[in-house]
Coordinates of C-alpha atoms in Angstrom, one line a residue:
X306 CA -12.5 -2.4 -1.2
X307 CA -9.2 -0.7 -2.0
X308 CA -8.8 -0.5 -5.7
X309 CA -5.3 -1.8 -6.0
X310 CA -6.5 -5.2 -4.8
X311 CA -8.0 -5.7 -8.2
X312 CA -4.5 -5.8 -9.7
X313 CA -3.5 -9.4 -10.5
X314 CA 0.0 -9.0 -9.0
X315 CA -1.5 -8.5 -5.6
X316 CA -3.3 -11.8 -5.8
X317 CA -0.2 -13.5 -7.1
X318 CA 1.8 -12.1 -4.2
X319 CA -0.7 -13.3 -1.6
X320 CA -0.9 -16.7 -3.2
X321 CA 2.8 -17.0 -3.2
X322 CA 3.0 -16.1 0.4
X323 CA 0.4 -18.6 1.4
X324 CA 2.0 -21.3 -0.7
X325 CA 5.4 -20.6 0.9
X326 CA 4.0 -20.8 4.4
X327 CA 1.4 -23.6 4.1
X328 CA 3.1 -26.0 1.8
X329 CA 1.1 -29.2 2.1
X330 CA -0.8 -27.9 5.1
X331 CA -0.6 -26.5 8.6
X332 CA 0.3 -29.6 10.4
X333 CA 0.2 -28.1 13.9
X334 CA -3.3 -26.6 13.5
X335 CA -4.6 -29.7 11.8
X336 CA -3.4 -31.8 14.7
X337 CA -4.8 -29.6 17.5
X338 CA -7.8 -27.7 16.3
X339 CA -11.2 -29.0 15.3
X340 CA -12.5 -27.6 12.1
X341 CA -15.8 -26.8 13.9
X342 CA -14.2 -24.6 16.6
X343 CA -15.1 -20.9 16.2
X344 CA -13.4 -18.0 17.8
X345 CA -12.6 -14.3 17.9
X346 CA -9.2 -12.8 17.5
X347 CA -7.9 -9.2 17.6
X348 CA -5.0 -7.7 15.5
X349 CA -3.4 -5.1 17.7
X350 CA -0.7 -2.4 17.4
X351 CA 2.1 -2.8 19.9
X352 CA 3.7 0.5 19.1
X353 CA 2.7 3.9 17.7
X354 CA 2.3 3.4 13.9
X355 CA 0.6 4.4 10.7
X356 CA -1.8 1.7 9.6
X357 CA -1.2 0.2 6.1
X358 CA -2.3 -3.2 4.7
X359 CA -5.6 -4.0 6.3
X360 CA -7.3 -4.8 2.9
X361 CA -4.4 -7.1 2.1
X362 CA -4.7 -8.9 5.4
X363 CA -8.4 -9.3 4.9
X364 CA -7.7 -10.8 1.5
X365 CA -5.4 -13.4 3.0
X366 CA -8.2 -14.7 5.2
X367 CA -10.8 -14.5 2.5
X368 CA -8.6 -16.7 0.3
X369 CA -8.3 -19.3 3.0
X370 CA -12.0 -19.4 4.1
X371 CA -14.8 -16.9 3.2
X372 CA -16.5 -17.7 6.6
X373 CA -13.8 -15.6 8.4
X374 CA -15.2 -12.2 9.1
X375 CA -12.5 -9.5 9.1
X376 CA -13.7 -6.2 10.6
X377 CA -11.3 -3.3 10.4
X378 CA -11.5 -1.0 13.5
X379 CA -9.3 1.8 12.1
X380 CA -8.8 3.5 8.7
X381 CA -5.9 2.9 6.4
X382 CA -3.3 5.7 6.9
X383 CA -4.5 6.4 10.4
X384 CA -1.9 7.0 13.1
X385 CA -2.7 4.8 16.1
X386 CA -1.3 4.5 19.6
X387 CA 0.1 1.3 21.2
X388 CA -2.7 -1.2 22.2
X389 CA -5.1 0.0 19.4
X390 CA -7.2 -2.8 18.0
X391 CA -6.7 -2.7 14.2
X392 CA -9.1 -5.5 13.2
X393 CA -11.4 -8.1 14.8
X394 CA -11.7 -11.5 13.2
X395 CA -14.4 -14.0 13.9
X396 CA -14.8 -17.5 12.3
X397 CA -13.1 -20.9 12.2
X398 CA -10.2 -20.8 14.6
X399 CA -8.1 -23.1 12.4
X400 CA -8.3 -20.7 9.5
X401 CA -7.4 -17.7 11.7
X402 CA -4.4 -19.5 13.0
X403 CA -3.3 -20.7 9.6
X404 CA -3.5 -17.3 8.0
X405 CA -2.1 -15.4 11.0
X406 CA 1.6 -15.2 10.0
X407 CA 1.0 -14.2 6.4
X408 CA -1.6 -11.6 7.2
X409 CA 0.5 -10.0 10.0
X410 CA 3.6 -10.1 7.8
X411 CA 1.8 -7.9 5.2
X412 CA 0.6 -5.6 7.9
X413 CA 3.9 -5.3 9.7
X414 CA 5.9 -4.6 6.5
X415 CA 3.4 -2.1 5.0
X416 CA 2.7 -0.3 8.2
X417 CA 6.4 -0.1 8.8
X418 CA 6.9 1.7 5.5
X419 CA 4.0 4.1 6.1
X420 CA 5.3 4.9 9.6
X421 CA 8.8 5.4 8.5
X422 CA 7.7 7.6 5.6
X423 CA 5.6 9.8 7.9
X424 CA 8.7 10.2 10.1
X425 CA 10.8 11.3 7.2
X426 CA 8.1 13.6 5.7
X427 CA 7.6 15.4 9.0
X428 CA 10.6 17.8 8.9
X429 CA 9.7 19.1 5.5
X430 CA 5.9 18.7 5.5
X431 CA 5.3 22.5 5.4
X432 CA 8.0 23.3 2.9
X433 CA 7.5 23.5 -0.9
X434 CA 9.2 20.1 -1.6
X435 CA 7.9 16.6 -2.1
X436 CA 9.5 13.5 -0.6
X437 CA 9.4 10.7 -3.2
X438 CA 10.3 7.0 -3.2
X439 CA 12.3 5.1 -5.8
X440 CA 12.4 1.7 -7.6
X441 CA 14.4 0.3 -4.7
X442 CA 11.6 -2.0 -3.7
X443 CA 11.2 -5.6 -2.6
X444 CA 10.7 -7.7 -5.8
X445 CA 7.0 -8.3 -6.4
X446 CA 6.0 -5.8 -3.6
X447 CA 6.3 -2.5 -5.5
X448 CA 2.6 -1.7 -5.9
X449 CA 2.0 -2.4 -2.2
X450 CA 5.2 -0.6 -0.9
X451 CA 4.5 2.5 -3.0
X452 CA 0.9 2.4 -1.7
X453 CA 2.3 2.4 1.9
X454 CA 4.5 5.4 1.0
X455 CA 1.5 7.4 0.0
X456 CA -0.3 6.5 3.2
X457 CA 2.7 7.9 5.1
X458 CA 2.5 11.2 3.3
X459 CA 5.2 10.6 0.7
X460 CA 4.8 10.6 -3.1
X461 CA 5.6 8.1 -5.7
X462 CA 8.3 8.4 -8.3
X463 CA 7.8 6.3 -11.5
X464 CA 6.2 2.9 -11.0
X465 CA 8.7 1.1 -13.3
X466 CA 10.7 1.5 -16.5
X467 CA 7.5 2.0 -18.5
X468 CA 6.1 5.2 -17.2
X469 CA 8.9 7.7 -17.2
X470 CA 12.2 8.4 -19.0
X471 CA 15.1 8.6 -16.5
X472 CA 18.5 8.8 -18.1
X473 CA 21.0 7.6 -15.5
X474 CA 24.8 7.4 -15.4
X475 CA 25.1 4.0 -17.1
X476 CA 22.9 5.2 -19.9
X477 CA 25.2 8.2 -20.3
X478 CA 28.2 6.0 -20.4
X479 CA 26.7 3.9 -23.1
X480 CA 25.5 6.8 -25.2
X481 CA 28.4 9.3 -24.7
X482 CA 26.7 12.5 -23.6
X483 CA 23.7 14.1 -22.0
X484 CA 22.9 16.0 -25.1
X485 CA 22.8 12.9 -27.3
X486 CA 20.9 10.9 -24.7
X487 CA 18.1 13.5 -24.4
X488 CA 18.0 13.9 -28.2
X489 CA 17.4 10.2 -28.6
X490 CA 14.8 10.1 -25.9
X491 CA 12.9 13.0 -27.4
X492 CA 12.9 11.2 -30.8
X493 CA 11.8 7.8 -29.5
X494 CA 9.8 8.2 -26.3
X495 CA 6.1 9.0 -26.3
X496 CA 5.6 12.8 -26.1
X497 CA 3.5 12.4 -23.0
X498 CA 6.5 11.3 -21.0
X499 CA 8.8 13.8 -19.3
X500 CA 12.5 13.3 -19.6
X501 CA 14.6 13.2 -16.5
X502 CA 18.4 13.2 -16.5
X503 CA 20.8 12.3 -13.7
X504 CA 23.7 14.6 -13.2
X505 CA 26.6 14.7 -10.7
X506 CA 28.1 18.1 -11.3
X507 CA 27.0 21.7 -12.1
X508 CA 28.6 21.4 -15.5
X509 CA 26.4 18.4 -16.3
X510 CA 23.5 20.4 -15.0
X511 CA 24.1 23.2 -17.5
X512 CA 24.3 20.7 -20.3
X513 CA 21.0 19.1 -19.3
X514 CA 19.4 22.5 -19.1
X515 CA 20.8 23.4 -22.5
X516 CA 19.2 20.4 -24.2
X517 CA 15.9 21.0 -22.4
X518 CA 15.5 18.2 -19.9
X519 CA 12.2 18.4 -18.1
X520 CA 13.5 17.1 -14.7
X521 CA 17.1 16.9 -13.5
X522 CA 18.2 14.5 -10.8
X523 CA 21.1 16.0 -8.8
X524 CA 22.9 12.9 -7.5
X525 CA 25.0 13.0 -4.3
X526 CA 25.6 16.7 -4.4
X527 CA 26.5 18.8 -1.4
X528 CA 23.9 21.1 0.0
X529 CA 25.9 24.1 -1.3
X530 CA 25.9 22.7 -4.8
X531 CA 22.2 21.9 -4.6
X532 CA 21.6 25.6 -3.8
X533 CA 23.9 26.6 -6.7
X534 CA 21.9 24.3 -9.0
X535 CA 18.7 26.0 -8.1
X536 CA 20.2 29.4 -8.8
X537 CA 21.4 28.2 -12.2
X538 CA 18.2 26.5 -13.1
X539 CA 15.9 29.4 -12.4
X540 CA 12.7 27.3 -12.9
X541 CA 13.7 26.0 -16.4
X542 CA 13.4 22.4 -15.1
X543 CA 12.2 20.6 -12.0
X544 CA 15.0 19.5 -9.7
X545 CA 15.3 16.3 -7.7
X546 CA 17.9 15.8 -5.0
X547 CA 19.0 12.2 -4.4
X548 CA 21.7 10.4 -2.4
X549 CA 22.7 10.2 1.3
X550 CA 19.4 11.6 2.6
X551 CA 19.0 11.3 6.3
X552 CA 16.2 12.6 8.6
X553 CA 18.6 15.3 10.0
X554 CA 19.7 16.5 6.5
X555 CA 16.2 16.8 4.9
X556 CA 15.4 20.3 6.1
X557 CA 18.8 21.6 4.8
X558 CA 18.2 19.9 1.4
X559 CA 14.6 21.3 1.2
X560 CA 16.0 24.8 1.9
X561 CA 18.1 24.6 -1.3
X562 CA 14.8 25.0 -3.2
X563 CA 14.8 21.6 -5.0
X564 CA 11.3 20.4 -6.0
X565 CA 11.7 16.7 -5.0
X566 CA 13.9 14.7 -2.6
X567 CA 14.1 11.0 -3.4
X568 CA 14.7 8.6 -0.6
X569 CA 15.3 4.9 -1.4
X570 CA 15.3 4.1 2.3
X571 CA 11.5 4.6 2.4
X572 CA 11.0 1.2 0.9
X573 CA 14.3 -0.6 1.3
X574 CA 15.2 0.2 4.9
X575 CA 11.9 0.9 6.8
X576 CA 11.7 -1.3 10.0
X577 CA 8.7 -3.5 10.4
X578 CA 6.0 -2.2 12.6
X579 CA 5.2 -4.2 15.8
X580 CA 1.8 -5.8 15.3
X581 CA 0.3 -9.1 16.7
X582 CA -2.8 -11.2 16.5
X583 CA -4.2 -12.8 19.7
X584 CA -7.1 -15.3 19.9
X585 CA -9.4 -14.1 22.7
X586 CA -12.2 -16.6 22.9
X587 CA -13.6 -19.7 21.3
X588 CA -16.9 -21.5 21.1
X589 CA -18.3 -24.6 19.3

């Protein structure tokens, strides 16, 4: 089973989703479906997509009733064509119908992110640059959304405020200068953490290089300035380009020789994938 499912926040998220949807109970299914009725259902892709979230969907049904058998038919991260069966479920029909919406919601959202990420990665896949996500994630969903980014071929930026120093414009306003901010970070942060600084001009870039920042985030710079930044840096720090990244612009940004391109849209704007569950047969 996928290792991230052992994280307590995943169980909390699934529990919250089930609580939200079920409330005091599935009144429609309870009124119509005998608890003894058994059946088979298929979860199917209705469009071309990159699969993400099958272990989460399986967990949804396992929480409702361990008798439900969830059999994946494809691999996580696999690109599939419209009509592909992603999973086959057998067991109590009432449980399958009760868990349907929550399970498919997880699959649609995560597969949507994986599919959108693959689309964004494609124009730069063979260039020496990595497409990375950001912390612009749905509250509570970050571990899952970043997992989906990886399945789509992207890479993860820091997971939270705890695993990397990123000095942004508001920090700089509070502290007064890049030099002082980096100095304080070097003094207080664990030595194992790299220090990244956000800059908006070539002058700020030079200050960040002078104080020895490990990574420099070039925020909302033109392609011409990104290229100049690479010329000025000469490998002294890693460079991350950010801001106003579109599918069409990515090859031009990659050509400026930055090391990373961060795209918040990978998690905050990916459209949901079209996936459905259909009950095919029943028996008593």
